[in-house]
Short mmCIF file of C-alpha atoms and ligand atoms in Angstrom, two decimals:
data_model
loop_
_atom_site.label_atom_id
_atom_site.label_comp_id
_atom_site.label_asym_id
_atom_site.label_seq_id
_atom_site.Cartn_x
_atom_site.Cartn_y
_atom_site.Cartn_z
CA MET A 182 -28.85 -2.47 -1.96
CA LYS A 183 -31.06 -3.17 1.07
CA PHE A 184 -28.21 -4.83 2.98
CA VAL A 185 -25.96 -1.84 2.31
CA ALA A 186 -28.60 0.57 3.56
CA GLU A 187 -29.00 -1.47 6.72
CA ALA A 188 -25.27 -1.78 7.28
CA LEU A 189 -24.79 1.99 6.97
CA SER A 190 -28.02 2.77 8.91
CA LEU A 191 -29.56 4.52 5.91
CA SER A 192 -32.88 4.33 4.14
CA GLU A 193 -32.85 2.39 0.89
CA PRO A 194 -33.48 5.51 -1.24
CA ALA A 195 -30.57 7.25 0.51
CA ALA A 196 -28.28 4.31 -0.32
CA ARG A 197 -29.44 4.43 -3.94
CA ARG A 198 -28.63 8.12 -4.04
CA LEU A 199 -25.08 7.36 -2.84
CA TYR A 200 -24.81 4.84 -5.63
CA ARG A 201 -26.01 7.30 -8.29
CA ARG A 202 -23.50 9.87 -7.00
CA SER A 203 -20.75 7.21 -7.26
CA ILE A 204 -19.94 7.44 -3.57
CA LEU A 205 -21.08 3.86 -3.37
CA LYS A 206 -19.66 1.58 -6.06
CA THR A 207 -19.76 -2.07 -7.00
CA ALA A 208 -16.73 -3.71 -5.40
CA PHE A 209 -16.33 -6.91 -7.42
CA LEU A 210 -16.96 -8.66 -10.70
CA PRO A 211 -19.34 -11.59 -10.26
CA HIS A 212 -17.40 -14.80 -10.97
CA PRO A 213 -17.21 -18.38 -9.67
CA PHE A 214 -13.86 -17.47 -8.06
CA PHE A 215 -15.84 -15.10 -5.83
CA SER A 216 -18.47 -17.77 -5.15
CA ASP A 217 -19.20 -16.60 -1.61
CA ILE A 218 -20.10 -13.07 -2.66
CA ASP A 219 -23.70 -12.45 -3.65
CA ASP A 220 -23.23 -8.71 -3.87
CA ALA A 221 -20.61 -6.18 -2.70
CA TYR A 222 -20.14 -2.41 -2.57
CA LEU A 223 -17.45 0.01 -1.50
CA LEU A 224 -17.38 3.58 -0.26
CA GLU A 225 -15.39 5.78 -2.60
CA LYS A 226 -15.31 8.59 -0.01
CA LYS A 227 -15.52 8.86 3.74
CA PHE A 228 -19.17 8.72 4.72
CA GLY A 229 -20.23 9.49 8.29
CA ARG A 230 -17.97 7.40 10.51
CA TYR A 231 -17.17 5.02 7.67
CA GLU A 232 -13.74 5.47 6.16
CA GLU A 233 -13.06 5.67 2.45
CA GLY A 234 -12.57 2.12 1.17
CA THR A 235 -15.16 0.60 3.49
CA PHE A 236 -16.42 -2.64 1.98
CA ILE A 237 -19.91 -4.12 2.43
CA ALA A 238 -20.82 -7.56 1.12
CA LEU A 239 -23.75 -9.91 1.17
CA SER A 240 -22.94 -13.60 1.43
CA GLY A 241 -25.48 -16.35 2.05
CA GLY A 242 -27.93 -13.91 3.63
CA LYS A 243 -25.26 -12.49 5.95
CA THR A 244 -23.87 -8.94 5.72
CA TYR A 245 -20.14 -8.34 6.11
CA VAL A 246 -18.69 -4.90 6.74
CA VAL A 247 -14.94 -4.35 6.44
CA ARG A 248 -14.02 -0.84 7.51
CA GLY A 249 -11.58 1.19 5.43
CA PHE A 250 -7.97 1.29 6.60
CA PRO A 251 -7.43 4.52 8.58
CA LYS A 252 -5.06 7.23 7.35
CA ILE A 253 -1.68 7.38 9.02
CA LYS A 254 -0.29 10.85 9.66
CA ARG A 255 3.23 11.69 8.59
CA THR A 256 5.82 13.58 10.60
CA LEU A 257 8.67 15.52 9.03
CA VAL A 258 10.40 16.29 12.34
CA LEU A 259 10.33 13.02 14.20
CA SER A 260 11.85 13.97 17.56
CA GLU A 261 9.43 16.81 18.22
CA CYS A 262 6.43 14.91 16.95
CA VAL A 263 7.21 11.94 19.19
CA ARG A 264 7.45 14.19 22.24
CA ARG A 265 4.22 15.97 21.50
CA HIS A 266 2.10 13.13 20.20
CA PHE A 267 3.21 10.13 22.28
CA ARG A 268 4.63 11.76 25.46
CA ASP A 269 5.40 8.82 27.81
CA THR A 270 3.48 6.07 26.05
CA ASP A 271 5.23 2.87 25.06
CA VAL A 272 5.65 2.95 21.32
CA ALA A 273 6.52 0.15 18.90
CA VAL A 274 8.82 1.00 16.00
CA GLU A 275 7.76 -1.03 12.98
CA GLU A 276 9.14 -1.21 9.50
CA LYS A 277 7.01 0.52 6.91
CA ILE A 278 6.87 -1.85 3.97
CA ASN A 279 6.53 -0.36 0.52
CA GLY A 280 3.84 -2.27 -1.29
CA TYR A 281 0.09 -1.91 -1.36
CA ASN A 282 -2.45 -2.06 1.42
CA VAL A 283 -4.62 -5.17 1.57
CA ARG A 284 -7.30 -6.16 4.05
CA ILE A 285 -7.85 -9.89 4.19
CA ALA A 286 -11.20 -11.12 5.41
CA ARG A 287 -12.99 -14.41 5.37
CA ILE A 288 -16.37 -14.15 3.69
CA GLY A 289 -18.43 -17.32 3.70
CA GLU A 290 -16.02 -20.20 3.17
CA ASN A 291 -13.05 -18.39 1.62
CA ILE A 292 -10.69 -15.53 2.18
CA TYR A 293 -10.78 -12.38 0.06
CA ALA A 294 -8.20 -9.65 -0.43
CA ILE A 295 -9.64 -6.14 -0.44
CA THR A 296 -7.54 -3.25 -1.76
CA ARG A 297 -7.25 0.15 -0.10
CA ARG A 298 -10.03 1.55 -2.26
CA GLY A 299 -12.31 -1.34 -1.36
CA TYR A 300 -12.22 -3.61 -4.42
CA ILE A 301 -11.80 -7.35 -4.19
CA CYS A 302 -8.69 -7.95 -6.27
CA PRO A 303 -8.59 -11.34 -8.03
CA TYR A 304 -4.79 -11.45 -8.24
CA THR A 305 -4.24 -10.52 -4.59
CA THR A 306 -6.99 -12.88 -3.49
CA GLU A 307 -5.43 -15.82 -5.27
CA ARG A 308 -1.99 -14.99 -3.83
CA ALA A 309 -3.47 -14.59 -0.34
CA ARG A 310 -5.32 -17.92 -0.52
CA GLU A 311 -2.04 -19.57 -1.38
CA GLN A 312 -0.02 -17.86 1.33
CA ILE A 313 -2.14 -16.96 4.32
CA ASN A 314 -3.02 -19.60 6.88
CA ASP A 315 -6.82 -19.34 7.07
CA GLU A 316 -6.88 -21.16 10.44
CA PHE A 317 -6.69 -17.66 11.88
CA PHE A 318 -10.21 -16.91 10.65
CA LYS A 319 -11.63 -20.06 12.22
CA ASP A 320 -10.63 -18.68 15.61
CA HIS A 321 -11.24 -14.99 14.79
CA PRO A 322 -14.09 -14.88 12.26
CA ASP A 323 -14.92 -11.21 12.90
CA CYS A 324 -11.35 -9.97 12.34
CA ILE A 325 -9.32 -8.87 9.36
CA LEU A 326 -5.60 -9.08 8.64
CA CYS A 327 -4.21 -5.76 7.43
CA CYS A 328 -1.16 -6.53 5.33
CA GLU A 329 1.21 -4.85 2.94
CA ALA A 330 1.47 -6.90 -0.26
CA ALA A 331 5.03 -6.31 -1.44
CA GLY A 332 7.57 -7.75 -3.83
CA LEU A 333 8.58 -7.60 -7.46
CA GLU A 334 5.52 -9.38 -8.86
CA SER A 335 3.16 -6.60 -7.89
CA PRO A 336 0.56 -4.86 -10.04
CA HIS A 337 1.15 -1.59 -8.15
CA VAL A 338 4.60 -1.13 -6.57
CA GLN A 339 7.36 -3.40 -7.88
CA LYS A 340 10.16 -3.68 -5.29
CA GLU A 341 12.62 -6.54 -5.46
CA ILE A 342 14.11 -5.71 -2.08
CA TYR A 343 11.29 -7.56 -0.29
CA SER A 344 11.18 -10.63 -2.52
CA LYS A 345 10.92 -11.69 -6.13
CA ARG A 346 7.35 -12.84 -5.64
CA LEU A 347 4.51 -11.09 -3.88
CA ASP A 348 4.48 -11.56 -0.10
CA PHE A 349 2.13 -10.42 2.63
CA TYR A 350 3.43 -8.57 5.67
CA LEU A 351 0.92 -8.33 8.48
CA PHE A 352 0.92 -4.99 10.29
CA ASP A 353 -2.46 -4.78 12.05
CA ILE A 354 -5.19 -7.15 13.18
CA ARG A 355 -8.53 -5.38 13.45
CA LYS A 356 -12.19 -6.08 14.08
CA ALA A 357 -13.75 -5.89 10.64
CA LYS A 358 -16.87 -3.99 11.66
CA THR A 359 -15.42 -1.45 14.11
CA ASN A 360 -11.78 -1.14 13.02
CA GLU A 361 -10.71 -1.69 16.62
CA ALA A 362 -7.08 -2.86 16.54
CA PHE A 363 -5.35 -5.53 18.60
CA GLY A 364 -2.38 -4.35 20.66
CA VAL A 365 1.07 -4.79 19.12
CA GLU A 366 2.13 -7.66 21.45
CA GLU A 367 -1.11 -9.53 20.83
CA LYS A 368 -0.69 -9.10 17.08
CA LEU A 369 2.82 -10.55 17.22
CA ARG A 370 1.69 -13.46 19.38
CA ILE A 371 -1.13 -14.32 16.97
CA ALA A 372 1.12 -13.97 13.92
CA GLU A 373 3.56 -16.38 15.51
CA GLU A 374 0.78 -18.82 16.42
CA TYR A 375 -0.54 -19.04 12.84
CA GLY A 376 2.75 -18.59 11.06
CA ILE A 377 1.86 -15.28 9.42
CA LYS A 378 4.76 -13.11 8.28
CA VAL A 379 4.81 -9.64 9.90
CA ALA A 380 6.23 -6.22 9.14
CA PRO A 381 9.29 -6.31 11.46
CA VAL A 382 8.91 -4.69 14.89
CA PHE A 383 12.30 -3.37 15.99
CA GLY A 384 11.39 -2.74 19.61
CA VAL A 385 9.20 -0.87 22.06
CA TRP A 386 10.47 2.30 23.72
CA SER A 387 9.28 5.57 25.18
CA GLY A 388 10.58 9.13 25.64
CA ASP A 389 14.16 9.95 24.66
CA GLU A 390 14.99 6.30 24.24
CA LEU A 391 12.28 6.07 21.64
CA VAL A 392 13.68 8.99 19.67
CA GLU A 393 17.22 7.60 19.78
CA ASN A 394 16.18 4.13 18.72
CA ALA A 395 13.78 5.33 16.05
CA PHE A 396 16.62 7.24 14.37
CA ARG A 397 18.98 4.30 14.72
CA VAL A 398 16.38 2.19 12.90
CA VAL A 399 15.79 4.87 10.25
CA GLU A 400 19.52 5.06 9.52
CA LYS A 401 19.77 1.30 9.21
CA LEU A 402 16.72 1.11 6.92
CA ASP A 403 18.07 3.97 4.83
CA LYS A 404 21.31 2.06 4.23
CA GLU A 405 19.36 -1.04 3.28
CA GLY A 406 17.21 0.81 0.78
CA ARG A 407 13.96 0.48 2.71
CA GLU A 408 11.01 2.82 3.04
CA GLY A 409 10.77 3.90 6.66
CA ILE A 410 8.99 3.34 9.95
CA VAL A 411 5.55 3.45 11.50
CA LEU A 412 5.31 4.33 15.19
CA LYS A 413 2.43 2.75 17.08
CA ASP A 414 1.35 3.12 20.66
CA VAL A 415 1.56 -0.52 21.84
CA GLU A 416 -2.07 -0.49 22.91
CA MET A 417 -3.15 0.88 19.51
CA LYS A 418 -5.30 3.60 21.07
CA LYS A 419 -3.54 6.61 19.54
CA ASN A 420 -3.09 7.36 15.86
CA ALA A 421 0.02 5.84 14.33
CA VAL A 422 2.72 8.08 12.84
CA LYS A 423 4.84 7.41 9.75
CA TYR A 424 8.29 8.65 8.79
CA THR A 425 10.34 7.80 5.70
CA THR A 426 14.02 7.43 4.88
CA SER A 427 16.06 9.63 2.60
CA TYR A 428 16.49 6.58 0.37
CA CYS A 429 12.72 6.46 -0.05
CA ASN A 430 12.46 10.19 -0.79
CA CYS A 431 15.13 9.83 -3.46
CA SER A 432 13.73 6.71 -5.05
CA ASP A 433 10.26 8.32 -5.14
CA LEU A 434 11.81 11.36 -6.81
CA TYR A 435 13.59 9.23 -9.36
CA TYR A 436 10.23 7.65 -10.18
CA ALA A 437 8.43 11.00 -10.24
CA PHE A 438 10.93 12.53 -12.65
CA ARG A 439 11.00 9.45 -14.80
CA TYR A 440 7.32 10.07 -15.46
CA PHE A 441 7.50 13.83 -15.05
CA ASN A 442 4.58 14.70 -17.28
CA ASP A 443 2.24 12.02 -15.95
CA LEU A 444 2.75 12.29 -12.22
CA GLY A 445 1.23 15.00 -10.04
CA ARG A 446 3.50 17.91 -9.19
CA ASP A 447 2.47 17.53 -5.58
CA PHE A 448 4.15 14.14 -5.48
CA MET A 449 7.48 15.77 -6.36
CA VAL A 450 7.15 18.72 -4.03
CA THR A 451 6.29 16.63 -0.98
CA ARG A 452 9.35 14.39 -1.39
CA ALA A 453 11.72 17.28 -1.83
CA VAL A 454 10.31 19.05 1.22
CA ARG A 455 10.60 15.88 3.32
CA GLU A 456 14.26 15.67 2.42
CA GLY A 457 14.81 19.28 3.49
CA PHE A 458 13.23 18.71 6.87
CA GLN A 459 15.15 15.51 7.42
CA SER A 460 18.39 17.28 6.67
CA TYR A 461 17.47 20.01 9.17
CA GLU A 462 16.63 17.55 11.94
CA PHE A 463 19.56 15.20 11.36
CA GLU A 464 21.97 18.10 11.55
CA ARG A 465 20.33 19.53 14.63
CA LEU A 466 20.57 16.19 16.42
CA ASN A 467 24.07 15.51 15.10
CA LEU A 468 22.85 12.41 13.33
CA GLN A 469 24.48 13.39 10.11
CA GLU A 470 25.80 10.21 8.59
CA LEU A 471 25.45 11.93 5.27
CA SER A 472 27.05 15.31 4.83
CA ARG A 473 24.99 18.09 3.29
CA GLU A 474 26.98 17.74 0.11
CA GLU A 475 26.22 14.03 -0.06
CA ARG A 476 22.53 14.69 0.40
CA TYR A 477 22.52 17.33 -2.34
CA ALA A 478 24.30 14.94 -4.64
CA ARG A 479 21.99 12.06 -3.92
CA ILE A 480 18.74 13.91 -4.41
CA GLY A 481 20.05 15.72 -7.47
CA LYS A 482 21.11 12.45 -9.01
CA ALA A 483 17.64 10.97 -8.43
CA VAL A 484 15.99 13.89 -10.23
CA VAL A 485 18.33 14.15 -13.19
CA GLU A 486 18.79 10.44 -13.63
CA GLY A 487 15.02 9.95 -13.64
CA VAL A 488 14.64 12.30 -16.60
CA LEU A 489 17.73 10.98 -18.37
CA ASP A 490 16.72 7.34 -18.12
CA SER A 491 13.36 8.20 -19.62
CA ILE A 492 14.88 10.13 -22.50
CA GLU A 493 17.12 7.17 -23.26
CA GLU A 494 14.25 4.72 -23.11
CA VAL A 495 12.13 6.84 -25.45
CA LEU A 496 15.01 7.23 -27.91
CA GLU A 497 15.64 3.49 -27.90
CA THR A 498 12.15 2.07 -27.85
CA GLY A 499 9.87 4.92 -28.85
CA LYS A 500 7.91 4.67 -25.63
CA LEU A 501 7.95 4.59 -21.85
CA ARG A 502 6.60 1.58 -20.09
CA GLU A 503 6.19 0.29 -16.60
CA ARG A 504 6.03 -3.47 -16.61
CA ALA A 505 4.95 -5.96 -13.97
CA LYS A 506 5.23 -9.71 -14.11
CA LEU A 507 2.31 -11.46 -12.42
CA ARG A 508 1.61 -15.14 -11.83
CA PHE A 509 -1.68 -17.00 -11.64
CA ARG A 510 -2.52 -20.55 -10.66
CA SER A 511 -5.73 -20.46 -12.60
CA GLU A 512 -6.36 -19.20 -16.08
CA GLU A 513 -9.86 -18.08 -15.10
CA VAL A 514 -8.50 -15.90 -12.31
CA MET A 515 -6.02 -14.40 -14.76
CA GLU A 516 -8.85 -13.50 -17.14
CA LEU A 517 -10.86 -12.10 -14.28
CA PHE A 518 -7.92 -9.95 -13.20
CA VAL A 519 -7.56 -8.57 -16.72
CA GLN A 520 -11.21 -7.52 -16.69
CA HIS A 521 -10.82 -6.09 -13.20
CA MET A 522 -7.80 -3.93 -14.12
CA ARG A 523 -9.29 -2.75 -17.39
CA LYS A 524 -12.10 -1.18 -15.37
CA LEU A 525 -9.68 0.66 -13.12
CA ALA A 526 -6.66 1.71 -15.17
CA SER A 527 -5.34 1.95 -18.70
CA VAL A 528 -3.07 -1.05 -18.96
CA ARG A 529 -2.06 -3.64 -21.53
CA PHE A 530 -1.54 -7.32 -21.04
CA GLU A 531 0.63 -9.91 -22.65
CA TYR A 532 0.47 -13.62 -21.85
CA ALA A 533 3.96 -15.01 -21.30
CA GLY A 534 3.30 -18.74 -21.01
CA GLU A 535 3.68 -21.13 -18.09
CA GLU A 536 6.36 -21.23 -15.42
CA ASP A 537 6.45 -23.86 -12.64
CA GLY A 538 2.73 -24.43 -12.59
CA TYR A 539 1.74 -20.77 -12.97
CA HIS A 540 0.43 -18.73 -15.87
CA ILE A 541 2.63 -15.68 -16.33
CA LEU A 542 1.05 -12.40 -17.31
CA ILE A 543 2.93 -9.22 -18.16
CA MET A 544 1.03 -6.08 -17.29
CA GLU A 545 2.18 -2.90 -18.95
CA LYS A 546 1.29 0.67 -18.14
CA VAL A 547 2.06 2.90 -21.06
CA VAL A 548 3.17 6.30 -19.84
CA ALA A 549 2.12 8.20 -22.91
CA SER A 550 2.16 11.83 -21.89
CA THR A 551 5.78 11.89 -20.68
CA ALA A 552 6.90 9.88 -23.72
CA ASP A 553 5.19 12.33 -26.12
CA ARG A 554 6.70 15.29 -24.29
CA ILE A 555 10.17 13.78 -24.56
CA LYS A 556 9.79 13.02 -28.27
CA ASN A 557 8.69 16.57 -28.91
CA LEU A 558 11.48 18.14 -26.83
CA VAL A 559 14.34 16.05 -28.22
CA SER A 560 13.28 17.01 -31.72
CA GLY A 561 13.33 20.70 -30.96
CA GLY A 562 9.86 21.40 -29.57
CA PHE A 563 9.13 24.11 -26.99
CA TRP A 564 8.38 23.23 -23.35
P1 LIG B 880 -2.23 6.87 4.40
O1 LIG B 880 -2.39 5.41 4.64
O2 LIG B 880 -1.48 7.52 5.54
O3 LIG B 880 -3.49 7.50 4.03
P2 LIG B 880 -0.93 6.49 1.81
O4 LIG B 880 -2.03 5.67 1.29
O5 LIG B 880 -0.33 7.51 0.94
O6 LIG B 880 -1.28 7.20 3.19
P3 LIG B 880 1.60 5.50 2.77
O7 LIG B 880 2.23 6.82 2.78
O8 LIG B 880 2.25 4.39 2.05
O9 LIG B 880 0.12 5.45 2.25
O10 LIG B 880 1.49 5.09 4.31
C1 LIG B 880 0.49 4.35 4.93
C2 LIG B 880 0.47 2.91 4.47
O11 LIG B 880 1.66 2.23 4.81
C3 LIG B 880 -0.59 2.04 5.11
O12 LIG B 880 -1.84 2.24 4.53
C4 LIG B 880 -0.05 0.64 4.85
O13 LIG B 880 -0.52 0.16 3.61
C5 LIG B 880 1.44 0.84 4.71
N1 LIG B 880 2.26 0.17 5.73
C6 LIG B 880 3.41 -0.50 5.48
N2 LIG B 880 3.95 -0.97 6.59
C7 LIG B 880 3.13 -0.63 7.61
C8 LIG B 880 3.16 -0.85 9.01
N3 LIG B 880 4.14 -1.52 9.61
N4 LIG B 880 2.14 -0.35 9.75
C9 LIG B 880 1.14 0.34 9.15
N5 LIG B 880 1.06 0.58 7.83
C10 LIG B 880 2.05 0.11 7.06
MG1 LIG B 881 2.74 2.86 0.78
#
C-alpha cells in the first residue's frame, strides 16, 4: 500500500481509507502468469486528477502508474458541435471500433492488458502477448498503447464484423503516467513502424470540409454495419468527440430489447434519442439517404425483433443466454480467467476441447430476469 500512497501523493493511512471505502481495489489475481506484478491496485472512481480506472502496480521495487482512459464526449448534432468545439483546427476522422477498451503496458519483462476499469485481464493479456509487437515498448518504455479489442471471440462485445478472433486496434499512444497523447500523425507513423494494426483514420480536415467528409464517412460506415467515428484534433490537445451511426443505434436497441428486463432503461432511451437527433440533422443538411419512413421501420424492427427473438428463445430453450467463445494457449491462463471473471460477473463456463493448439472455453451469461419475465407473461402473467 505504501507504493500506492506515494504514487497518489497520499499518506499511507489515507490510501488505506480509500481501500476500505472500495475506491481503491486489488487489480489482479496473483499468479505465475503475472510474474512481474508484486502488487497492483486500481481506482474505482475518479480521485483528484486521477481518472477512474487508473492502475498502480509494484514490480521489482519499481512503481508503475497507468492513468485511466479519459471519457470521450458524444455529440448528437455533429455539424454544430464541430463548428463550436473544433473551429479551424485540423481534425482526424477515425473509425470508432466497437469492442472493449484496453490499455497495454509493459511492466517488468512482459506486457499486460488492463481493462477500462483497471483490472489486468488474463484473457486479453494472453491475446495481446501473442499479437502485439513488444519492440514498441523497448523504444517507448514509459508509454501505453490504447486499443480497442474487438472481434467475435470477445468476453464483452461479440462482433463478427471486425474478425472471427479477437484483434487489437490501436487508437491512441499515451504516456502512462501523465496520459499525454501523441499526435495522430506520430501515432500512425509508430504503428506502421512496429506493425501494429490501427483503428482506420479516414482523413484530416477542418471547417466545412470536415463536416462534409465526416458525414460521408458516417454514411459509409452505416452501410457497412459499423459503429461510428471519433473526431480528434490532430495534435491531441482538445477533447475528442464521438458520433455513432444509425446502424449502431438500431443494433444497440435490438440488444437492449432482447434483454429488456436486465438492461438499464437509460440505455434504451439514449439510443432512441440519438436516432431522433440524427434524423433531424440529416434532413436539415439534405443528407437523407434513408427516408423518414425507412428510419421508422428500421428502428421499430430493432425494438420488436429484439423482444420477439427473446420470446422465441425462451419458448424453445427455457432460457436466454449470451455466449462467447474464447481461446487460450495455456490451460493455466484459462483457469485464471475463470477465477477472474467469477469475481466480476455472474457467468458460467464450459470447456469445449482443443482447436488448432488452443483450449476453447465457452462463457455464458445467463440473462435470468428477462427470461423469467417472458415465461410469466407468455403464460398469462401481468406486466
Ligand atoms: P467514454 O469512453 O466516452 O466514457 P463509453 O465507455 O461508454 O464512454 P464508448 O461510447 O464506446 O464508451 O466510447 C468511447 C470508447 O470508444 C473509448 O473508450 C474506446 O474504447 C472506444 N474507441 C473505439 N475506437 C476508438 C477510436 N478510434 N478512438 C478513441 N476511442 C475509440
Ligand atoms: Mg465502446
